[in-house]
PDB file of C-alpha atoms in Angstrom:
ATOM      1  CA  MET A   1       0.000   0.000   0.000  1.00  0.00           C
ATOM      2  CA  LEU A   2       2.873   2.370   0.833  1.00  0.00           C
ATOM      3  CA  TRP A   3       4.498   1.694  -2.542  1.00  0.00           C
ATOM      4  CA  LEU A   4       1.175   2.348  -4.295  1.00  0.00           C
ATOM      5  CA  GLN A   5       0.733   5.672  -2.473  1.00  0.00           C
ATOM      6  CA  THR A   6       4.321   6.622  -3.326  1.00  0.00           C
ATOM      7  CA  LYS A   7       3.750   5.934  -7.041  1.00  0.00           C
ATOM      8  CA  LYS A   8       0.502   7.875  -6.945  1.00  0.00           C
ATOM      9  CA  THR A   9       2.250  10.845  -5.313  1.00  0.00           C
ATOM     10  CA  VAL A  10       5.028  10.761  -7.926  1.00  0.00           C
ATOM     11  CA  ILE A  11       2.413  10.756 -10.718  1.00  0.00           C
ATOM     12  CA  VAL A  12       0.611  13.722  -9.123  1.00  0.00           C
ATOM     13  CA  ILE A  13       3.918  15.631  -8.863  1.00  0.00           C
ATOM     14  CA  PHE A  14       4.769  14.883 -12.504  1.00  0.00           C
ATOM     15  CA  GLY A  15       1.280  15.872 -13.660  1.00  0.00           C
ATOM     16  CA  ALA A  16       1.492  19.177 -11.773  1.00  0.00           C
ATOM     17  CA  LEU A  17       4.919  19.864 -13.318  1.00  0.00           C
ATOM     18  CA  LEU A  18       3.545  19.271 -16.825  1.00  0.00           C
ATOM     19  CA  ASN A  19       0.629  21.615 -16.115  1.00  0.00           C
ATOM     20  CA  ALA A  20       2.997  24.390 -15.045  1.00  0.00           C
ATOM     21  CA  ILE A  21       5.279  23.847 -18.062  1.00  0.00           C
ATOM     22  CA  ALA A  22       2.302  24.045 -20.436  1.00  0.00           C
ATOM     23  CA  MET A  23       1.102  27.270 -18.854  1.00  0.00           C
ATOM     24  CA  ASN A  24       4.380  29.166 -18.374  1.00  0.00           C
ATOM     25  CA  LEU A  25       6.171  28.134 -21.569  1.00  0.00           C
ATOM     26  CA  PHE A  26       3.284  27.985 -24.037  1.00  0.00           C
ATOM     27  CA  LEU A  27      -0.176  29.257 -23.087  1.00  0.00           C
ATOM     28  CA  ILE A  28       0.550  32.290 -20.885  1.00  0.00           C
ATOM     29  CA  PRO A  29       3.196  33.896 -23.190  1.00  0.00           C
ATOM     30  CA  ALA A  30       0.789  33.557 -26.144  1.00  0.00           C
ATOM     31  CA  ASN A  31      -2.264  34.810 -24.192  1.00  0.00           C
ATOM     32  CA  VAL A  32      -4.038  31.529 -24.942  1.00  0.00           C
ATOM     33  CA  TYR A  33      -6.283  30.424 -22.095  1.00  0.00           C
ATOM     34  CA  SER A  34      -6.678  27.075 -20.421  1.00  0.00           C
ATOM     35  CA  SER A  35      -9.919  25.459 -19.288  1.00  0.00           C
ATOM     36  CA  GLY A  36     -11.505  25.231 -15.858  1.00  0.00           C
ATOM     37  CA  PHE A  37     -10.121  26.900 -12.752  1.00  0.00           C
ATOM     38  CA  THR A  38      -6.670  27.135 -14.345  1.00  0.00           C
ATOM     39  CA  GLY A  39      -8.131  29.279 -17.123  1.00  0.00           C
ATOM     40  CA  ILE A  40     -10.073  31.409 -14.640  1.00  0.00           C
ATOM     41  CA  ALA A  41      -6.937  32.009 -12.554  1.00  0.00           C
ATOM     42  CA  GLN A  42      -4.953  32.812 -15.716  1.00  0.00           C
ATOM     43  CA  LEU A  43      -7.598  35.261 -16.943  1.00  0.00           C
ATOM     44  CA  LEU A  44      -8.023  36.925 -13.535  1.00  0.00           C
ATOM     45  CA  SER A  45      -4.264  37.400 -13.151  1.00  0.00           C
ATOM     46  CA  LYS A  46      -4.032  38.951 -16.625  1.00  0.00           C
ATOM     47  CA  VAL A  47      -7.041  41.251 -16.121  1.00  0.00           C
ATOM     48  CA  LEU A  48      -5.786  42.452 -12.722  1.00  0.00           C
ATOM     49  CA  SER A  49      -2.339  43.193 -14.150  1.00  0.00           C
ATOM     50  CA  ASP A  50      -3.668  45.004 -17.225  1.00  0.00           C
ATOM     51  CA  TYR A  51      -6.567  46.993 -15.751  1.00  0.00           C
ATOM     52  CA  THR A  52      -5.671  47.532 -12.076  1.00  0.00           C
ATOM     53  CA  PRO A  53      -2.525  48.272 -10.067  1.00  0.00           C
ATOM     54  CA  ILE A  54      -2.954  44.882  -8.353  1.00  0.00           C
ATOM     55  CA  HIS A  55      -0.545  42.125  -9.380  1.00  0.00           C
ATOM     56  CA  ILE A  56      -1.396  38.604  -8.179  1.00  0.00           C
ATOM     57  CA  SER A  57       0.328  35.536  -9.564  1.00  0.00           C
ATOM     58  CA  MET A  58      -1.728  32.925 -11.346  1.00  0.00           C
ATOM     59  CA  GLY A  59      -0.436  30.188  -9.028  1.00  0.00           C
ATOM     60  CA  PHE A  60      -1.676  32.005  -5.936  1.00  0.00           C
ATOM     61  CA  LEU A  61      -5.095  32.651  -7.513  1.00  0.00           C
ATOM     62  CA  LEU A  62      -5.370  28.987  -8.518  1.00  0.00           C
ATOM     63  CA  LEU A  63      -4.691  27.954  -4.936  1.00  0.00           C
ATOM     64  CA  LEU A  64      -7.249  30.445  -3.546  1.00  0.00           C
ATOM     65  CA  LEU A  65      -9.979  29.291  -5.929  1.00  0.00           C
ATOM     66  CA  ASN A  66      -9.451  25.654  -5.005  1.00  0.00           C
ATOM     67  CA  ILE A  67      -9.595  26.011  -1.201  1.00  0.00           C
ATOM     68  CA  PRO A  68     -13.432  26.138  -0.948  1.00  0.00           C
ATOM     69  CA  VAL A  69     -13.691  23.425  -3.612  1.00  0.00           C
ATOM     70  CA  ALA A  70     -11.342  21.189  -1.615  1.00  0.00           C
ATOM     71  CA  ILE A  71     -13.528  21.641   1.476  1.00  0.00           C
ATOM     72  CA  LEU A  72     -16.590  20.701  -0.591  1.00  0.00           C
ATOM     73  CA  GLY A  73     -14.801  17.656  -1.997  1.00  0.00           C
ATOM     74  CA  TRP A  74     -13.690  16.528   1.473  1.00  0.00           C
ATOM     75  CA  ILE A  75     -17.321  16.512   2.626  1.00  0.00           C
ATOM     76  CA  LYS A  76     -19.063  15.230  -0.509  1.00  0.00           C
ATOM     77  CA  VAL A  77     -16.568  13.147  -2.503  1.00  0.00           C
ATOM     78  CA  GLY A  78     -14.028  11.463  -0.253  1.00  0.00           C
ATOM     79  CA  LYS A  79     -10.857  12.135   1.683  1.00  0.00           C
ATOM     80  CA  SER A  80      -8.306  10.262  -0.443  1.00  0.00           C
ATOM     81  CA  PHE A  81      -9.501  11.714  -3.763  1.00  0.00           C
ATOM     82  CA  THR A  82      -9.651  15.248  -2.334  1.00  0.00           C
ATOM     83  CA  VAL A  83      -6.236  15.056  -0.633  1.00  0.00           C
ATOM     84  CA  TYR A  84      -4.445  13.982  -3.809  1.00  0.00           C
ATOM     85  CA  SER A  85      -6.406  16.499  -5.889  1.00  0.00           C
ATOM     86  CA  PHE A  86      -5.533  19.378  -3.551  1.00  0.00           C
ATOM     87  CA  LEU A  87      -1.908  18.184  -3.495  1.00  0.00           C
ATOM     88  CA  SER A  88      -1.950  18.480  -7.282  1.00  0.00           C
ATOM     89  CA  VAL A  89      -3.277  22.051  -7.004  1.00  0.00           C
ATOM     90  CA  VAL A  90      -0.654  23.056  -4.406  1.00  0.00           C
ATOM     91  CA  LEU A  91       2.168  21.602  -6.497  1.00  0.00           C
ATOM     92  CA  SER A  92       0.855  23.228  -9.672  1.00  0.00           C
ATOM     93  CA  SER A  93       0.759  26.594  -7.880  1.00  0.00           C
ATOM     94  CA  LEU A  94       4.312  26.051  -6.611  1.00  0.00           C
ATOM     95  CA  PHE A  95       5.666  25.071 -10.027  1.00  0.00           C
ATOM     96  CA  LEU A  96       3.867  28.009 -11.677  1.00  0.00           C
ATOM     97  CA  THR A  97       5.759  30.291  -9.307  1.00  0.00           C
ATOM     98  CA  MET A  98       9.117  28.535  -9.748  1.00  0.00           C
ATOM     99  CA  ILE A  99       9.163  28.111 -13.543  1.00  0.00           C
ATOM    100  CA  PRO A 100       9.822  31.405 -15.344  1.00  0.00           C
ATOM    101  CA  ILE A 101       7.371  32.574 -18.009  1.00  0.00           C
ATOM    102  CA  LYS A 102       9.282  32.275 -21.279  1.00  0.00           C
ATOM    103  CA  GLN A 103       8.039  32.239 -24.866  1.00  0.00           C
ATOM    104  CA  LEU A 104       9.628  29.329 -26.743  1.00  0.00           C
ATOM    105  CA  SER A 105       7.823  30.094 -30.000  1.00  0.00           C
ATOM    106  CA  HIS A 106       6.275  33.226 -31.487  1.00  0.00           C
ATOM    107  CA  ASP A 107       3.769  31.132 -33.450  1.00  0.00           C
ATOM    108  CA  ILE A 108       0.502  31.354 -31.500  1.00  0.00           C
ATOM    109  CA  LEU A 109      -0.863  28.177 -33.116  1.00  0.00           C
ATOM    110  CA  LEU A 110       2.158  26.137 -32.008  1.00  0.00           C
ATOM    111  CA  ASN A 111       1.750  27.519 -28.491  1.00  0.00           C
ATOM    112  CA  ALA A 112      -1.962  26.631 -28.435  1.00  0.00           C
ATOM    113  CA  VAL A 113      -1.438  23.073 -29.708  1.00  0.00           C
ATOM    114  CA  PHE A 114       1.655  22.145 -27.688  1.00  0.00           C
ATOM    115  CA  GLY A 115       0.350  23.868 -24.574  1.00  0.00           C
ATOM    116  CA  GLY A 116      -2.952  22.020 -24.888  1.00  0.00           C
ATOM    117  CA  VAL A 117      -1.233  18.650 -25.425  1.00  0.00           C
ATOM    118  CA  ILE A 118       1.228  18.981 -22.517  1.00  0.00           C
ATOM    119  CA  LEU A 119      -1.511  20.251 -20.196  1.00  0.00           C
ATOM    120  CA  ALA A 120      -3.755  17.340 -21.208  1.00  0.00           C
ATOM    121  CA  ILE A 121      -1.034  14.760 -20.539  1.00  0.00           C
ATOM    122  CA  GLY A 122      -0.630  16.149 -17.018  1.00  0.00           C
ATOM    123  CA  VAL A 123      -4.377  16.118 -16.378  1.00  0.00           C
ATOM    124  CA  GLY A 124      -4.862  12.714 -18.030  1.00  0.00           C
ATOM    125  CA  ILE A 125      -2.243  10.798 -16.068  1.00  0.00           C
ATOM    126  CA  THR A 126      -3.430  12.425 -12.833  1.00  0.00           C
ATOM    127  CA  LEU A 127      -7.002  11.284 -13.517  1.00  0.00           C
ATOM    128  CA  LYS A 128      -5.792   7.816 -14.535  1.00  0.00           C
ATOM    129  CA  TRP A 129      -4.167   7.335 -11.145  1.00  0.00           C
ATOM    130  CA  GLY A 130      -7.296   8.217  -9.170  1.00  0.00           C
ATOM    131  CA  ALA A 131      -6.810  11.924  -8.470  1.00  0.00           C
ATOM    132  CA  SER A 132      -7.640  15.114 -10.336  1.00  0.00           C
ATOM    133  CA  THR A 133      -6.236  18.583 -10.890  1.00  0.00           C
ATOM    134  CA  GLY A 134      -8.932  20.022  -8.612  1.00  0.00           C
ATOM    135  CA  GLY A 135     -11.430  22.746  -9.398  1.00  0.00           C
ATOM    136  CA  VAL A 136     -13.976  21.725 -11.997  1.00  0.00           C
ATOM    137  CA  ASP A 137     -13.350  17.979 -11.587  1.00  0.00           C
ATOM    138  CA  ILE A 138     -14.392  18.068  -7.925  1.00  0.00           C
ATOM    139  CA  ILE A 139     -17.387  20.305  -8.645  1.00  0.00           C
ATOM    140  CA  ALA A 140     -18.400  17.994 -11.502  1.00  0.00           C
ATOM    141  CA  MET A 141     -18.086  14.985  -9.192  1.00  0.00           C
ATOM    142  CA  VAL A 142     -20.415  16.587  -6.627  1.00  0.00           C
ATOM    143  CA  LEU A 143     -22.939  17.701  -9.267  1.00  0.00           C
ATOM    144  CA  SER A 144     -22.861  14.280 -10.896  1.00  0.00           C
ATOM    145  CA  ARG A 145     -23.699  12.626  -7.604  1.00  0.00           C
ATOM    146  CA  MET A 146     -26.443  15.126  -6.777  1.00  0.00           C
ATOM    147  CA  LYS A 147     -28.091  15.381 -10.196  1.00  0.00           C
ATOM    148  CA  ASP A 148     -26.919  12.160 -11.910  1.00  0.00           C
ATOM    149  CA  LYS A 149     -26.468  14.157 -15.108  1.00  0.00           C
ATOM    150  CA  PRO A 150     -23.511  14.410 -17.515  1.00  0.00           C
ATOM    151  CA  ILE A 151     -20.903  17.033 -16.685  1.00  0.00           C
ATOM    152  CA  GLY A 152     -20.606  18.246 -20.289  1.00  0.00           C
ATOM    153  CA  PRO A 153     -23.065  21.163 -19.986  1.00  0.00           C
ATOM    154  CA  TYR A 154     -21.347  22.470 -16.824  1.00  0.00           C
ATOM    155  CA  MET A 155     -17.919  22.299 -18.494  1.00  0.00           C
ATOM    156  CA  PHE A 156     -19.283  23.944 -21.631  1.00  0.00           C
ATOM    157  CA  VAL A 157     -20.759  26.887 -19.705  1.00  0.00           C
ATOM    158  CA  LEU A 158     -17.600  27.500 -17.669  1.00  0.00           C
ATOM    159  CA  ASN A 159     -15.235  27.231 -20.615  1.00  0.00           C
ATOM    160  CA  GLY A 160     -17.634  29.311 -22.736  1.00  0.00           C
ATOM    161  CA  ILE A 161     -17.375  32.138 -20.199  1.00  0.00           C
ATOM    162  CA  ILE A 162     -13.564  31.971 -20.334  1.00  0.00           C
ATOM    163  CA  ILE A 163     -13.537  32.036 -24.144  1.00  0.00           C
ATOM    164  CA  MET A 164     -16.038  34.904 -24.429  1.00  0.00           C
ATOM    165  CA  THR A 165     -14.217  36.991 -21.819  1.00  0.00           C
ATOM    166  CA  ALA A 166     -10.874  36.433 -23.558  1.00  0.00           C
ATOM    167  CA  GLY A 167     -12.470  37.420 -26.874  1.00  0.00           C
ATOM    168  CA  LEU A 168     -14.049  40.590 -25.481  1.00  0.00           C
ATOM    169  CA  LEU A 169     -10.920  41.768 -23.669  1.00  0.00           C
ATOM    170  CA  TYR A 170      -8.144  40.696 -26.016  1.00  0.00           C
ATOM    171  CA  GLY A 171      -9.790  40.216 -29.416  1.00  0.00           C
ATOM    172  CA  PRO A 172     -11.593  37.370 -31.188  1.00  0.00           C
ATOM    173  CA  GLU A 173      -8.319  35.858 -32.404  1.00  0.00           C
ATOM    174  CA  LYS A 174      -7.301  34.999 -28.823  1.00  0.00           C
ATOM    175  CA  ALA A 175     -10.674  33.380 -28.248  1.00  0.00           C
ATOM    176  CA  LEU A 176     -10.310  31.244 -31.382  1.00  0.00           C
ATOM    177  CA  TYR A 177      -6.831  30.055 -30.406  1.00  0.00           C
ATOM    178  CA  THR A 178      -8.163  29.287 -26.920  1.00  0.00           C
ATOM    179  CA  LEU A 179     -10.747  27.044 -28.607  1.00  0.00           C
ATOM    180  CA  VAL A 180      -7.899  25.249 -30.409  1.00  0.00           C
ATOM    181  CA  ALA A 181      -6.103  24.637 -27.086  1.00  0.00           C
ATOM    182  CA  LEU A 182      -9.312  23.418 -25.401  1.00  0.00           C
ATOM    183  CA  TYR A 183     -10.151  21.039 -28.254  1.00  0.00           C
ATOM    184  CA  THR A 184      -6.597  19.657 -28.343  1.00  0.00           C
ATOM    185  CA  SER A 185      -6.482  19.080 -24.583  1.00  0.00           C
ATOM    186  CA  THR A 186      -9.911  17.420 -24.561  1.00  0.00           C
ATOM    187  CA  ARG A 187      -8.947  14.950 -27.294  1.00  0.00           C
ATOM    188  CA  VAL A 188      -5.674  14.016 -25.575  1.00  0.00           C
ATOM    189  CA  ILE A 189      -7.339  13.562 -22.174  1.00  0.00           C
ATOM    190  CA  ASP A 190      -9.943  11.296 -23.778  1.00  0.00           C
ATOM    191  CA  ALA A 191      -7.123   9.210 -25.271  1.00  0.00           C
ATOM    192  CA  ILE A 192      -5.380   8.826 -21.895  1.00  0.00           C
ATOM    193  CA  HIS A 193      -8.326   8.520 -19.546  1.00  0.00           C
ATOM    194  CA  THR A 194     -12.007   7.965 -20.156  1.00  0.00           C
ATOM    195  CA  ARG A 195     -14.117  10.972 -19.191  1.00  0.00           C
ATOM    196  CA  HIS A 196     -17.494   9.247 -19.356  1.00  0.00           C
ATOM    197  CA  ALA A 197     -19.628   9.648 -16.231  1.00  0.00           C
ATOM    198  CA  LYS A 198     -20.698   5.976 -16.075  1.00  0.00           C
ATOM    199  CA  LEU A 199     -18.803   2.835 -17.096  1.00  0.00           C
ATOM    200  CA  THR A 200     -19.708  -0.854 -17.097  1.00  0.00           C
ATOM    201  CA  ALA A 201     -17.014  -3.385 -16.216  1.00  0.00           C
ATOM    202  CA  MET A 202     -17.442  -7.021 -17.245  1.00  0.00           C
ATOM    203  CA  ILE A 203     -14.879  -9.179 -15.441  1.00  0.00           C
ATOM    204  CA  ILE A 204     -14.379 -12.861 -16.316  1.00  0.00           C
ATOM    205  CA  THR A 205     -12.529 -14.557 -13.463  1.00  0.00           C
ATOM    206  CA  LYS A 206     -11.855 -17.840 -11.686  1.00  0.00           C
ATOM    207  CA  LYS A 207     -11.511 -16.077  -8.319  1.00  0.00           C
ATOM    208  CA  THR A 208     -15.121 -14.952  -7.984  1.00  0.00           C
ATOM    209  CA  ASP A 209     -15.469 -14.919  -4.192  1.00  0.00           C
ATOM    210  CA  GLU A 210     -12.158 -13.178  -3.538  1.00  0.00           C
ATOM    211  CA  LEU A 211     -12.865 -10.546  -6.177  1.00  0.00           C
ATOM    212  CA  LYS A 212     -16.392  -9.901  -4.886  1.00  0.00           C
ATOM    213  CA  LYS A 213     -15.127  -9.359  -1.344  1.00  0.00           C
ATOM    214  CA  ALA A 214     -12.330  -7.052  -2.466  1.00  0.00           C
ATOM    215  CA  ILE A 215     -14.651  -4.920  -4.631  1.00  0.00           C
ATOM    216  CA  HIS A 216     -17.303  -4.638  -1.911  1.00  0.00           C
ATOM    217  CA  ALA A 217     -14.609  -3.655   0.602  1.00  0.00           C
ATOM    218  CA  SER A 218     -13.557  -0.650  -1.518  1.00  0.00           C
ATOM    219  CA  LEU A 219     -16.552   0.286  -3.669  1.00  0.00           C
ATOM    220  CA  VAL A 220     -20.193   0.664  -2.663  1.00  0.00           C
ATOM    221  CA  ARG A 221     -21.485  -0.921  -5.858  1.00  0.00           C
ATOM    222  CA  GLY A 222     -23.766  -3.828  -6.665  1.00  0.00           C
ATOM    223  CA  ILE A 223     -22.352  -6.757  -8.640  1.00  0.00           C
ATOM    224  CA  THR A 224     -24.273  -9.047 -11.003  1.00  0.00           C
ATOM    225  CA  MET A 225     -22.889 -12.591 -11.442  1.00  0.00           C
ATOM    226  CA  ILE A 226     -23.369 -14.274 -14.820  1.00  0.00           C
ATOM    227  CA  PRO A 227     -22.234 -17.886 -15.521  1.00  0.00           C
ATOM    228  CA  ALA A 228     -19.709 -17.993 -18.372  1.00  0.00           C
ATOM    229  CA  LYS A 229     -17.983 -20.743 -20.345  1.00  0.00           C
ATOM    230  CA  GLY A 230     -14.990 -20.505 -22.645  1.00  0.00           C
ATOM    231  CA  ALA A 231     -15.860 -21.470 -26.227  1.00  0.00           C
ATOM    232  CA  PHE A 232     -12.378 -22.858 -26.923  1.00  0.00           C
ATOM    233  CA  SER A 233     -11.312 -24.190 -23.503  1.00  0.00           C
ATOM    234  CA  ASN A 234     -14.812 -25.196 -22.275  1.00  0.00           C
ATOM    235  CA  GLU A 235     -13.718 -23.940 -18.838  1.00  0.00           C
ATOM    236  CA  THR A 236     -16.502 -22.712 -16.560  1.00  0.00           C
ATOM    237  CA  ARG A 237     -15.972 -19.271 -15.057  1.00  0.00           C
ATOM    238  CA  ASP A 238     -18.043 -16.407 -13.673  1.00  0.00           C
ATOM    239  CA  MET A 239     -18.566 -12.976 -15.182  1.00  0.00           C
ATOM    240  CA  LEU A 240     -18.992 -10.103 -12.740  1.00  0.00           C
ATOM    241  CA  MET A 241     -20.804  -7.074 -14.122  1.00  0.00           C
ATOM    242  CA  ILE A 242     -20.545  -3.779 -12.257  1.00  0.00           C
ATOM    243  CA  VAL A 243     -21.498  -0.181 -13.139  1.00  0.00           C
ATOM    244  CA  ILE A 244     -19.151   2.482 -11.769  1.00  0.00           C
ATOM    245  CA  THR A 245     -18.344   6.159 -12.177  1.00  0.00           C
ATOM    246  CA  ARG A 246     -15.195   7.267 -13.970  1.00  0.00           C
ATOM    247  CA  TYR A 247     -13.650   8.291 -10.638  1.00  0.00           C
ATOM    248  CA  GLU A 248     -13.875   4.669  -9.399  1.00  0.00           C
ATOM    249  CA  LEU A 249     -12.145   3.142 -12.425  1.00  0.00           C
ATOM    250  CA  TYR A 250      -8.645   3.429 -10.945  1.00  0.00           C
ATOM    251  CA  ASP A 251      -9.687   1.654  -7.726  1.00  0.00           C
ATOM    252  CA  LEU A 252     -11.395  -1.148  -9.661  1.00  0.00           C
ATOM    253  CA  GLU A 253      -8.358  -1.676 -11.900  1.00  0.00           C
ATOM    254  CA  ARG A 254      -6.110  -1.839  -8.837  1.00  0.00           C
ATOM    255  CA  ILE A 255      -8.370  -4.406  -7.110  1.00  0.00           C
ATOM    256  CA  ILE A 256      -8.483  -6.674 -10.176  1.00  0.00           C
ATOM    257  CA  GLN A 257      -4.708  -6.486 -10.581  1.00  0.00           C
ATOM    258  CA  GLU A 258      -4.147  -7.432  -6.935  1.00  0.00           C
ATOM    259  CA  VAL A 259      -6.722 -10.245  -6.685  1.00  0.00           C
ATOM    260  CA  ASP A 260      -6.687 -11.813 -10.162  1.00  0.00           C
ATOM    261  CA  PRO A 261      -4.179 -10.401 -12.664  1.00  0.00           C
ATOM    262  CA  ASN A 262      -5.274 -13.054 -15.188  1.00  0.00           C
ATOM    263  CA  ALA A 263      -8.910 -11.905 -15.197  1.00  0.00           C
ATOM    264  CA  PHE A 264     -10.290 -10.686 -18.531  1.00  0.00           C
ATOM    265  CA  THR A 265     -11.894  -7.275 -18.081  1.00  0.00           C
ATOM    266  CA  ASN A 266     -13.902  -5.284 -20.600  1.00  0.00           C
ATOM    267  CA  ILE A 267     -14.658  -1.620 -19.772  1.00  0.00           C
ATOM    268  CA  ILE A 268     -17.401  -0.034 -21.869  1.00  0.00           C
ATOM    269  CA  GLN A 269     -19.199   3.307 -21.865  1.00  0.00           C
ATOM    270  CA  THR A 270     -22.627   3.340 -20.228  1.00  0.00           C
ATOM    271  CA  THR A 271     -25.005   5.783 -21.891  1.00  0.00           C
ATOM    272  CA  GLY A 272     -27.766   5.470 -19.279  1.00  0.00           C
ATOM    273  CA  VAL A 273     -28.615   3.787 -15.986  1.00  0.00           C
ATOM    274  CA  TYR A 274     -32.232   3.015 -14.991  1.00  0.00           C
ATOM    275  CA  GLY A 275     -33.157   1.868 -11.515  1.00  0.00           C
ATOM    276  CA  PHE A 276     -31.175   2.344  -8.333  1.00  0.00           C
ATOM    277  CA  PHE A 277     -27.617   3.602  -8.734  1.00  0.00           C
ATOM    278  CA  ARG A 278     -25.945   4.843  -5.572  1.00  0.00           C
ATOM    279  CA  ARG A 279     -24.531   8.358  -5.986  1.00  0.00           C
ATOM    280  CA  ASP A 280     -23.390   9.052  -2.404  1.00  0.00           C
TER     281      ASP A 280
END
């Protein structure tokens, strides 16, 4: 368990470093804006510097914005997820302060694309290891549990506000390049880590009882057992079917790897769930 936590911490540190590199070396010098709370902090810092005598670093604003969200996540989501997510925010803020803002390219399109890709890799690997980069992810988790609705509309509204504000203040060209960065980052995150709200796992295993106990010990989810038989081997096995949220995927993968590494697991997108599905 200690080794697992160490690896998870290293991944969170690396993800935060990538986020800061994407911002300070690509997006910020080109005035291209990120998504979520990172984009809000970036936009606020720029507006304060340009239109007021107040100068507040983006890293500090990012940390301030995430404090109330971390408290909400601690109460509504879970301690482990929130702790690692807030650690990611703190490290991102620290790296944003440490890494100097330097323009590597004067081509705004290159900055938008490379910044979006590097940022997405940092976010994607952090999500894949059971944490998040804070902000919108935690809010989306809470809203998903309360409303049981997809997070897409919430993300669209927030990012739409960032894009429109950037366009109004700094010209439509900046808004269009921000769209390029957002689209690029979204596609890369989807390639690294599924962002669907609900997933169905079908697990074919010989260690049914051990796997059931381990899943029930970590996840509050119902499991359906279906008898299965190999067409080639004629071996009788069991198939466990379980519906989870995307935030539980890391824990389920870890459990399967520990209990039965030889189990065959198929993860598919779930477009709708009817009947009781626990959201707390």
